[in-house]
Coordinates of N, CA and C and ligand atoms in Angstrom, one line a residue:
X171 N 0.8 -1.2 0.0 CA 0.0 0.0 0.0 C 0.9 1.3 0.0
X172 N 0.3 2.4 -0.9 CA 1.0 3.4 -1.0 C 0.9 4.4 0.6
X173 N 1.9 4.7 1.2 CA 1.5 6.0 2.3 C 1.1 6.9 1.8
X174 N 0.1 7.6 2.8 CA -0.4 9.4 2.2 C 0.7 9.9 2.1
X175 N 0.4 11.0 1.4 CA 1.4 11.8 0.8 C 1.2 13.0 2.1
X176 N 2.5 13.8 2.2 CA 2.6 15.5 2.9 C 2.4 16.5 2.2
X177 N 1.1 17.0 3.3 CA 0.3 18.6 2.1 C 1.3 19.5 3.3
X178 N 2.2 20.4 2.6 CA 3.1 21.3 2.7 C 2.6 22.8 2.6
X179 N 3.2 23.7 3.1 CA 1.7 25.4 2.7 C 2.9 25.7 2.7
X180 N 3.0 26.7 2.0 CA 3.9 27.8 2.3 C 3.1 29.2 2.1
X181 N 3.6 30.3 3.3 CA 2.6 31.1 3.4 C 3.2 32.4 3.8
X182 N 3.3 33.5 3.6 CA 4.1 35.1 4.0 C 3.2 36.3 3.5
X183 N 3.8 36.9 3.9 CA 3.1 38.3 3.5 C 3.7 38.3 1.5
X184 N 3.2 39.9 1.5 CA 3.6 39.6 -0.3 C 4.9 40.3 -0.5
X185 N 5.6 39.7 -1.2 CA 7.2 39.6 -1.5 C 8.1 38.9 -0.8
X186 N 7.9 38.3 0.1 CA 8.9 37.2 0.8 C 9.6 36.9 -0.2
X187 N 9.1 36.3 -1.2 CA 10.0 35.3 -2.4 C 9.4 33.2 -1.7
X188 N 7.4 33.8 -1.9 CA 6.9 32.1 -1.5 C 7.8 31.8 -2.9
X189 N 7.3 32.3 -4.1 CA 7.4 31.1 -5.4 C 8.5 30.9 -5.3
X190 N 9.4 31.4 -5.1 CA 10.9 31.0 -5.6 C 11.1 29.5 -4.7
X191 N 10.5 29.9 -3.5 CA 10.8 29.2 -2.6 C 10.0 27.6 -2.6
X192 N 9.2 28.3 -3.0 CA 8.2 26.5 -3.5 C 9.2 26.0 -4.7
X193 N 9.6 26.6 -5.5 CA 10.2 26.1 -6.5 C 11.3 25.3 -6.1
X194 N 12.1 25.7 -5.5 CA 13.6 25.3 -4.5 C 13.2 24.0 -3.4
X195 N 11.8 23.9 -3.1 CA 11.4 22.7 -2.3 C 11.1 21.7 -3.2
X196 N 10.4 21.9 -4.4 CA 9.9 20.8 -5.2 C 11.4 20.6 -5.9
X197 N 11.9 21.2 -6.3 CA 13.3 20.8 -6.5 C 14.2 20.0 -5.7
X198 N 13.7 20.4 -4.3 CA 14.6 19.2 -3.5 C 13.8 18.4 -3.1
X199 N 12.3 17.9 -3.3 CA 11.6 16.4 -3.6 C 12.1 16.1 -4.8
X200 N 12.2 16.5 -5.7 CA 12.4 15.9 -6.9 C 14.3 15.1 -7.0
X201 N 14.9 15.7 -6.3 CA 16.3 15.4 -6.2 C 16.3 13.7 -5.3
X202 N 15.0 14.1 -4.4 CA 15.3 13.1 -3.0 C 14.4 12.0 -3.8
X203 N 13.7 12.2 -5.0 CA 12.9 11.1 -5.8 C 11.4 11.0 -5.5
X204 N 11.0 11.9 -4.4 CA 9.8 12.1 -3.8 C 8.7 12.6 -4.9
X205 N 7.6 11.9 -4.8 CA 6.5 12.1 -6.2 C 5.5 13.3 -5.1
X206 N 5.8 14.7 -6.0 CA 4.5 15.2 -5.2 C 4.2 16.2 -6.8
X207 N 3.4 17.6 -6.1 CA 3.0 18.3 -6.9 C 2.8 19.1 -6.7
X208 N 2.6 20.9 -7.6 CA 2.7 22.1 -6.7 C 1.2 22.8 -7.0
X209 N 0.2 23.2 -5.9 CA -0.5 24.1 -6.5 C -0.7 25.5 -5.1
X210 N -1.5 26.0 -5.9 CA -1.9 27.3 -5.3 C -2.9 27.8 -4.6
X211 N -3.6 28.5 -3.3 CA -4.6 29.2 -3.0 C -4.9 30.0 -3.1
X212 N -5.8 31.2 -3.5 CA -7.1 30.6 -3.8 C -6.5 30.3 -5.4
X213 N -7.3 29.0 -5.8 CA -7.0 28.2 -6.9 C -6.8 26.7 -6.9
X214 N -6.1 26.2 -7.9 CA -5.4 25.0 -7.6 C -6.7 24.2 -8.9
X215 N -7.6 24.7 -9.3 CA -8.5 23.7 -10.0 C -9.2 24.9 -10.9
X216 N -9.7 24.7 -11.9 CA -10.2 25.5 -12.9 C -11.2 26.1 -12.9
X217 N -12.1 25.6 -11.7 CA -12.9 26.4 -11.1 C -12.8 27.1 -9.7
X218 N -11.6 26.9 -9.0 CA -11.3 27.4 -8.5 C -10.4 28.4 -8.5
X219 N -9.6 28.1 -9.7 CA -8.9 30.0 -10.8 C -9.8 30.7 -11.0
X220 N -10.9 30.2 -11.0 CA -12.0 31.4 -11.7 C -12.5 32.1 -10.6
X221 N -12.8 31.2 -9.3 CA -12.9 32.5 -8.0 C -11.9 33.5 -7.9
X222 N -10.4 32.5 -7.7 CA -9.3 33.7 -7.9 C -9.1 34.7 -8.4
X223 N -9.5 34.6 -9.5 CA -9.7 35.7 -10.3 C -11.0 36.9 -10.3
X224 N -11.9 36.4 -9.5 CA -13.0 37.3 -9.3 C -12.0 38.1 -7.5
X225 N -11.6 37.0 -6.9 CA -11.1 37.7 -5.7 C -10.3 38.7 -5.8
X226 N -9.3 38.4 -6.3 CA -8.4 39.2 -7.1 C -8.2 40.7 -7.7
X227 N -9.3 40.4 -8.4 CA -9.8 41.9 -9.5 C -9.6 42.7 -8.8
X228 N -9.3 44.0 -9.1 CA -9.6 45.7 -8.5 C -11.0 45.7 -8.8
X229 N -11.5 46.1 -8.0 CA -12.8 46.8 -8.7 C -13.2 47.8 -7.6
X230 N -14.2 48.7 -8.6 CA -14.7 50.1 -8.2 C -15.9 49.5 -6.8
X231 N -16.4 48.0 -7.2 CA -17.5 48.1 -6.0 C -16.9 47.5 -4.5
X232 N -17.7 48.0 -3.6 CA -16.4 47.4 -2.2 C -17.1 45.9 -2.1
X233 N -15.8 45.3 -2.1 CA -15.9 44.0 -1.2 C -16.4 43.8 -0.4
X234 N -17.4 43.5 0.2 CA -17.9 42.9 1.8 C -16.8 41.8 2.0
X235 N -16.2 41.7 3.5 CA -15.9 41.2 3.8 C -16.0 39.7 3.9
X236 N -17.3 39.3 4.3 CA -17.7 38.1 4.4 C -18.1 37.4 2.8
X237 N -18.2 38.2 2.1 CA -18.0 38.0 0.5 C -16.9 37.3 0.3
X238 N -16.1 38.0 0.7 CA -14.3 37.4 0.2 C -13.9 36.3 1.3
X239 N -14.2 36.4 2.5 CA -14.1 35.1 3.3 C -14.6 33.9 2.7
X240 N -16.0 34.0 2.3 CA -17.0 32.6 2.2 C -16.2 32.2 0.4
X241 N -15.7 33.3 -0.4 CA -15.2 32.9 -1.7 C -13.9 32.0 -1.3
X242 N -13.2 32.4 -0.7 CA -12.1 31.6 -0.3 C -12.4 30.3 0.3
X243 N -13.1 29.9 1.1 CA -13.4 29.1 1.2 C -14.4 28.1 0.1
X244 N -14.7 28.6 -0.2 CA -15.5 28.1 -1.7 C -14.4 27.6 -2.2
X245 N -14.0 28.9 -3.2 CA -12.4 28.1 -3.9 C -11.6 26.6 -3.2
X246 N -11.3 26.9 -1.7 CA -10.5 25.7 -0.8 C -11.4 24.7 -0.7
X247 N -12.6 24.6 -0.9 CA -13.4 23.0 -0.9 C -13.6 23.0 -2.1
X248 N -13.4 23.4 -3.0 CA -13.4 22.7 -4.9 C -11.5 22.5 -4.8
X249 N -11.0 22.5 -4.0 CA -9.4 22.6 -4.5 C -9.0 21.5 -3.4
X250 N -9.3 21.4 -2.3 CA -9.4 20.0 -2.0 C -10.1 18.9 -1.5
X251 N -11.3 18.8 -1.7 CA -11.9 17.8 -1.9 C -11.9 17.2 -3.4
X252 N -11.6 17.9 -4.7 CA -11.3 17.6 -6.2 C -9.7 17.2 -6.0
X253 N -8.9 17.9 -5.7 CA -7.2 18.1 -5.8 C -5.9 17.0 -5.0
X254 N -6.7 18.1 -3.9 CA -5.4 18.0 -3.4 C -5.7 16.9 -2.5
X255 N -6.8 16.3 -1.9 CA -7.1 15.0 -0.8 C -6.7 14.1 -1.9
X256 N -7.7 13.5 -3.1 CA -7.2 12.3 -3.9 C -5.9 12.4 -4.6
X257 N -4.5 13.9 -4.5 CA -3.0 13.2 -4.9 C -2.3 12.7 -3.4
X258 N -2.9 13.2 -2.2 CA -2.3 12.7 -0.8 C -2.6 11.0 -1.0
X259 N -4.0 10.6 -1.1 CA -4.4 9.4 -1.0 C -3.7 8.3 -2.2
X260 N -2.9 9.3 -3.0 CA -2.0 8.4 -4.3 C -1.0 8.3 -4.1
X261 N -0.2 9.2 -2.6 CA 0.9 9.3 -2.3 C 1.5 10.3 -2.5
X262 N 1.2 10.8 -3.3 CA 2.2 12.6 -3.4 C 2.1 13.3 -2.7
X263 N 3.2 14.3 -2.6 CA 3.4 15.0 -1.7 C 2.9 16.5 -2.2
X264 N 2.0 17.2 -1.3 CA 1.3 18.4 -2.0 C 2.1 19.8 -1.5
X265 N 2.3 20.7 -2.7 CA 3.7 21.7 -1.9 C 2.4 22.9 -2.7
X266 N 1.9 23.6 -1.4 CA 0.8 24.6 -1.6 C 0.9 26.0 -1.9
X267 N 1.0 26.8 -2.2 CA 1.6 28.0 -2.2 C -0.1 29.3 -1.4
X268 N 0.0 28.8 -0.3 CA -0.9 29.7 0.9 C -2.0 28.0 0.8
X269 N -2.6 28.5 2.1 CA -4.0 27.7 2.5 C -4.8 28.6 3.4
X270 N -5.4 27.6 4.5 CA -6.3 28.2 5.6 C -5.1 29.5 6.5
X271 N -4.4 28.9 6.6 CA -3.5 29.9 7.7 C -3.6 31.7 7.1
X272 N -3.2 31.6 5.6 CA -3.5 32.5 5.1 C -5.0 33.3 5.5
X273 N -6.1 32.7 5.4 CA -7.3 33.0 5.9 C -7.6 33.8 7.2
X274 N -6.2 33.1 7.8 CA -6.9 33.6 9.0 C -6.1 34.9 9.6
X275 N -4.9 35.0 8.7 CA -3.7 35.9 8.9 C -4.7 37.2 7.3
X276 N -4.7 37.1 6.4 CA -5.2 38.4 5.8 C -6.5 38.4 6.1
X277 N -7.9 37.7 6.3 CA -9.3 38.3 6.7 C -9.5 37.7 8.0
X278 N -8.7 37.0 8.7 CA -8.9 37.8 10.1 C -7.8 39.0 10.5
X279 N -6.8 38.6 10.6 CA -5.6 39.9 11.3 C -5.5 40.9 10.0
X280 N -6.1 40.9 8.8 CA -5.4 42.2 8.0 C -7.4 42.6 8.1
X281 N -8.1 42.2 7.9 CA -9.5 42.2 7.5 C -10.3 42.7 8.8
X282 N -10.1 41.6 10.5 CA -10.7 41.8 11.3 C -12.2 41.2 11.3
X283 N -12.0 40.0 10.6 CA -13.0 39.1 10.7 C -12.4 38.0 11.9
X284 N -14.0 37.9 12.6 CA -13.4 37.0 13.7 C -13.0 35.7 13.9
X285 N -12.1 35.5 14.1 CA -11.1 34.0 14.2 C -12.1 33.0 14.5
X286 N -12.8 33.4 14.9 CA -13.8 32.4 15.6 C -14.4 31.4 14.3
X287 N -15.0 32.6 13.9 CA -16.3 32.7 12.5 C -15.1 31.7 11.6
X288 N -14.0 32.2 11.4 CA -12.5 31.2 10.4 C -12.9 29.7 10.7
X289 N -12.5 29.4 11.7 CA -12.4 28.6 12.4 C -13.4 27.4 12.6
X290 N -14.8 28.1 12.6 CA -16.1 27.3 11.8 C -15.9 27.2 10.8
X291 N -15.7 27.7 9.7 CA -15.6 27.9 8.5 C -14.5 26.6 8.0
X292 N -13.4 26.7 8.9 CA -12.5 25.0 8.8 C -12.7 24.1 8.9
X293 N -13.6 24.0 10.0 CA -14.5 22.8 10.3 C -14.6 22.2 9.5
X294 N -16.0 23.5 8.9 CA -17.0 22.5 7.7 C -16.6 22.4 6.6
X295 N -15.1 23.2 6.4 CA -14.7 22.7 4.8 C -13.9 21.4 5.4
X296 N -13.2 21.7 5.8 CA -11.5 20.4 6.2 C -12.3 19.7 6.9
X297 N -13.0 19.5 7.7 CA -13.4 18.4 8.8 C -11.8 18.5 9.5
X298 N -11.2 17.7 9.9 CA -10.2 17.9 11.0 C -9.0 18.0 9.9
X299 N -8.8 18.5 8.6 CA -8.2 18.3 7.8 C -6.9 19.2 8.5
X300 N -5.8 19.3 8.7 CA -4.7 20.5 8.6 C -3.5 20.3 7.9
X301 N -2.8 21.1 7.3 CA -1.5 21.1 7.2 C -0.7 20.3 7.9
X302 N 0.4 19.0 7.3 CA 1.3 18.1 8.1 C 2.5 19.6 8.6
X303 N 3.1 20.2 7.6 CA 3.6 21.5 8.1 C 3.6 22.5 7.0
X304 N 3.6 23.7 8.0 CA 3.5 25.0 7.5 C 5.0 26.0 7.2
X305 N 5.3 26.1 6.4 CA 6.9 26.9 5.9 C 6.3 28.6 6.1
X306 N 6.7 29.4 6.7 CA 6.2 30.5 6.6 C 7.6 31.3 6.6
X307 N 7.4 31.9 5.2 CA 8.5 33.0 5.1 C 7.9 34.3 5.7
X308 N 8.7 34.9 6.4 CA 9.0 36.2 7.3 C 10.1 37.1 7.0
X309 N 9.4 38.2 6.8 CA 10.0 39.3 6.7 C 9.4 40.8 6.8
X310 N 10.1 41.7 7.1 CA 9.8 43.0 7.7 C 8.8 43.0 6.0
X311 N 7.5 44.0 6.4 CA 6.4 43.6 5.7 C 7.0 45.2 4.5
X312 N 7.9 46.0 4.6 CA 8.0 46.9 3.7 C 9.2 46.4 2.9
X313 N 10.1 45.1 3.4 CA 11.0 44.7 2.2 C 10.2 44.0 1.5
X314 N 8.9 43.5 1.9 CA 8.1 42.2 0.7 C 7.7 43.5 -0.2
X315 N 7.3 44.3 0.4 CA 6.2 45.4 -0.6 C 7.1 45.6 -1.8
X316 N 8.5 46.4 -1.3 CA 8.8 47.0 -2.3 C 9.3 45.7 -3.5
X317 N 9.2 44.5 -3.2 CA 9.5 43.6 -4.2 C 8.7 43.7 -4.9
X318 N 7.4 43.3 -4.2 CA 6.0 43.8 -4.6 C 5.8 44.2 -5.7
X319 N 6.1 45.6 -5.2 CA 5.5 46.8 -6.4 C 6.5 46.5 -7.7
X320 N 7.5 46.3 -7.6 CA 8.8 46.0 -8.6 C 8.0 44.8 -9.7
X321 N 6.9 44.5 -9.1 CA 6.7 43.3 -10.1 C 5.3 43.2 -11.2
X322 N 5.0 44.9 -11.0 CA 4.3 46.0 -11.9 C 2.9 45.6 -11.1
X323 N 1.8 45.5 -12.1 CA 0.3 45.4 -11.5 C -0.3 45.4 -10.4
X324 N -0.8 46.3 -9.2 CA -0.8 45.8 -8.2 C -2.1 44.8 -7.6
X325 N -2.6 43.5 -7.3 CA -3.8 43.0 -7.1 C -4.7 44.1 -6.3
X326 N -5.6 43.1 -6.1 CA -6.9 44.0 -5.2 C -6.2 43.8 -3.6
X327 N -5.8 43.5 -3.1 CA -5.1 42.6 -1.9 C -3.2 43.3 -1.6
X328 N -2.9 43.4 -2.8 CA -1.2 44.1 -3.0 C -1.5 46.0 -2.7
X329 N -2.9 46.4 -3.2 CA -3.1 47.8 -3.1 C -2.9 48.4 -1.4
X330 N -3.5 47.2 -0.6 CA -3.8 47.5 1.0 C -3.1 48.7 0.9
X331 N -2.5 49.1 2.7 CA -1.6 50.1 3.1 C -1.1 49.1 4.2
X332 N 0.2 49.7 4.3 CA 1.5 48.8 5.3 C 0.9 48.3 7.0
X333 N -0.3 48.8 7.0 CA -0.7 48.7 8.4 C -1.5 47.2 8.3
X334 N -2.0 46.9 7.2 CA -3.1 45.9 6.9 C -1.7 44.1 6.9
X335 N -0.8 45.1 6.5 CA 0.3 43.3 6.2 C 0.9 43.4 7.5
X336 N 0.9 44.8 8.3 CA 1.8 44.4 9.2 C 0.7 43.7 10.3
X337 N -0.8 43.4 10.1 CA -1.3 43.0 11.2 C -1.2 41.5 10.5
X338 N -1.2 41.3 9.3 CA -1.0 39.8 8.7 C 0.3 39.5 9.4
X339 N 1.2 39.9 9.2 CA 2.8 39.4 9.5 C 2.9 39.3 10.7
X340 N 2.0 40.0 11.6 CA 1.5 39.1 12.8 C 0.9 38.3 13.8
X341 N -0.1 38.3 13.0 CA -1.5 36.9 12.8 C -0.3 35.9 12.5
X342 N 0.3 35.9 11.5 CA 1.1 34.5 10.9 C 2.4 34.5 12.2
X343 N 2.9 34.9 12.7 CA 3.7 34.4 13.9 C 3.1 34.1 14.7
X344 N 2.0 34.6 15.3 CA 1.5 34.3 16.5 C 0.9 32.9 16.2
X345 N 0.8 32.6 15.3 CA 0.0 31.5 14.8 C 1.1 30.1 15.1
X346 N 2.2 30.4 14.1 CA 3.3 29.8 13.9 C 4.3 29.3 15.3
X347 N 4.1 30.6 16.3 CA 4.9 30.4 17.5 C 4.1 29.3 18.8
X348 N 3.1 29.4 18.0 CA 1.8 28.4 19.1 C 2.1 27.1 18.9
X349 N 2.4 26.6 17.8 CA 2.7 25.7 17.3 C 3.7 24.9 16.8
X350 N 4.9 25.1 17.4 CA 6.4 25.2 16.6 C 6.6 23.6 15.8
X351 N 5.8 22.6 16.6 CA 6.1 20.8 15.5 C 5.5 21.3 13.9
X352 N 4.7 22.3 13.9 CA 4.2 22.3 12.5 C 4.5 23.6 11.8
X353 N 4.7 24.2 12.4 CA 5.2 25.7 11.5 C 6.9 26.0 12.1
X354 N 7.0 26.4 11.2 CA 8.9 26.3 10.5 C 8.7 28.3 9.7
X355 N 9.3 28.5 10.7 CA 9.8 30.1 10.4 C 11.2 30.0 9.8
X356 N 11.3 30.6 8.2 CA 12.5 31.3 7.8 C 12.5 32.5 7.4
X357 N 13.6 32.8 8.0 CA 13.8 34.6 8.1 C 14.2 34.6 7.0
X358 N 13.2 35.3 5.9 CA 13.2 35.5 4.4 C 13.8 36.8 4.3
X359 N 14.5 38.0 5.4 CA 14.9 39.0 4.8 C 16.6 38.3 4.9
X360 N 17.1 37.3 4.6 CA 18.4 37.1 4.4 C 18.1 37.4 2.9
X361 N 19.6 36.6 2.2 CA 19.8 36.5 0.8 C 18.9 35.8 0.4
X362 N 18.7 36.2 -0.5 CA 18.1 34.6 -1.6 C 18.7 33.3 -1.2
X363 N 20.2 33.6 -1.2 CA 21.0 32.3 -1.0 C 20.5 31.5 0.4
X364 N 21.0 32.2 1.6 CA 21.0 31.7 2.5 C 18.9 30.9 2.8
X365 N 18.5 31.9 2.3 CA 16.9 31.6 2.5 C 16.8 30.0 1.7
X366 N 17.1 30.0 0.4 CA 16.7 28.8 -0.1 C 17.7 27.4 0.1
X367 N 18.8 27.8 1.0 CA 19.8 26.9 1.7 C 18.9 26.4 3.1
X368 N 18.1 27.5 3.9 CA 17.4 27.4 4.7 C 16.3 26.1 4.8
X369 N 15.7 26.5 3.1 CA 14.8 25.7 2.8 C 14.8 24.3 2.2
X370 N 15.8 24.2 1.5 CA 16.3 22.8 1.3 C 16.2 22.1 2.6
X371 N 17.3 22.6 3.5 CA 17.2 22.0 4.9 C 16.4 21.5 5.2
X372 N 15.2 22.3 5.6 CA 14.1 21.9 5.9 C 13.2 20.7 5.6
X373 N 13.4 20.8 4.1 CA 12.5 19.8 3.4 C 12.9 18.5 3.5
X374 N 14.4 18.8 3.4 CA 15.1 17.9 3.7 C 14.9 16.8 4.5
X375 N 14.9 17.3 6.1 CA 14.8 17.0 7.3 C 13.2 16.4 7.4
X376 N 12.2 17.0 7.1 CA 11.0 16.7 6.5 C 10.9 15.5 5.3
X377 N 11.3 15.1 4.9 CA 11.3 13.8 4.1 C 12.1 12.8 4.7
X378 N 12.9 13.2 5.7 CA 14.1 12.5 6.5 C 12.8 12.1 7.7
X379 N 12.1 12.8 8.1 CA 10.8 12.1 9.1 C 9.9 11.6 9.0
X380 N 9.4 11.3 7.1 CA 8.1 11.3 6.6 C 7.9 9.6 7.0
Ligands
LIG587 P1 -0.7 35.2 -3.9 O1 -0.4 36.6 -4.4 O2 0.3 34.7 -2.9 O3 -0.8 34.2 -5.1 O4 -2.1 35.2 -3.2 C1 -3.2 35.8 -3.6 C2 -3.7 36.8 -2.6 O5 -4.8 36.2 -2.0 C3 -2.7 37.3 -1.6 O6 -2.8 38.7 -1.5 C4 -3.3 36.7 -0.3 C5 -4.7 36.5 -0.6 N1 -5.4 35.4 0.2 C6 -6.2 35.7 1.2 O7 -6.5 36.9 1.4 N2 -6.8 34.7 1.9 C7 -6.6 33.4 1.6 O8 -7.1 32.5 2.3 C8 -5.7 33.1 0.6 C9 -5.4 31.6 0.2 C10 -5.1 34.1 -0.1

């Protein structure tokens, strides 16, 4: 019998350098021979790109909040109940780029929707579903920006103001320090270098326990 596979998140404020960094872990499953696969939240399934893309948009009308909460969760129950549960149950290893943690770090701590209300909301999508572990790149929330902006367009979400990521960049530690067996802090304002040396490690050590 095949073992389940490890659903992996990787999760930061914006400009950390997640993609690079998911890239540099599937790169070192693929080195260590490990069969997994990379997708994204909100997304990961073709109907679930299409919420992303309605989330996403700029637009002139305001978002209600609980609008964009209940979409994300929409999107995350077509992305794994379709996705990402039947490649775990085939054995692959799933390398995420954001999940629920995200949820609760931008529309509860950037948003000020209540953790509580999230938290039901996990229930009834995941049932006891969580992350085996959480990779959270960290860094002071005005070095991610200015990568950010460098990378032209800005989303509906990238527009915020510095006060909205710096309450995310602390939602996500407080979250992460509660829990240290499953969330894995790298201090993303190093180099590039030392960061994706960081992260190899990790994964490393993480297929070294699987
Ligand atoms: P990305 O830029 O990392 O691809 O993520 C898209 C945006 O969606 C990003 O600004 C964070 C936001 N987001 C939430 O607000 N809540 C969520 O639950 C997820 C998964 C993403």
């Amino acid at each position: 019998m095949t073992s389940r596979g490890r659903f992996i998140t990787f999760e930061g404020t914006e400009g950390v350098g997640k993609s690079t960094q998911l890239a540099n872990a599937a790169g070192t499953l693929k080195a260590l021979g490990v069969d997994y696969i990379v997708t994204r939240e909100p997304g990961g399934t073709p109907m679930a790109e299409s919420i992303r893309e309605l989330l996403l948009a700029p637009r002139d009308e305001p978002v209600n909040d609980m609008t964009e909460l209940l979409l994300m969760f929409a999107a995350r129950a077509q992305h794994l109940h379709t996705r990402i549960l039947p490649e775990l149950e085939e054995g692959r290893w799933v390398l995420c780029d954001r999940f629920t943690d995200a949820t609760f770090a931008y529309q509860g701590g950037g948003r000020g929707m209540p953790a509580e209300s999230i938290a039901q909301l996990e229930n009834l999508v995941q049932g006891c579903f969580r992350p085996d572990h959480v990779i959270l790149l960290d860094a002071p929330v005005e070095t991610g920006m200015t990568r950010a902006r460098h990378r032209g367009e800005l989303d509906r979400f990238e527009q915020e103001a510095v006060a909205f990521f710096e309450r995310i960049r602390q939602t996500y530690l407080r979250r992460a320090e509660a829990d240290p067996a499953r969330y894995h802090i790298v201090d993303a304002a190093q180099t590039m270098e030392v960061v994706s040396r960081d992260v190899t490690e990790l994964v490393r050590g993480l297929v070294d326990r699987a």
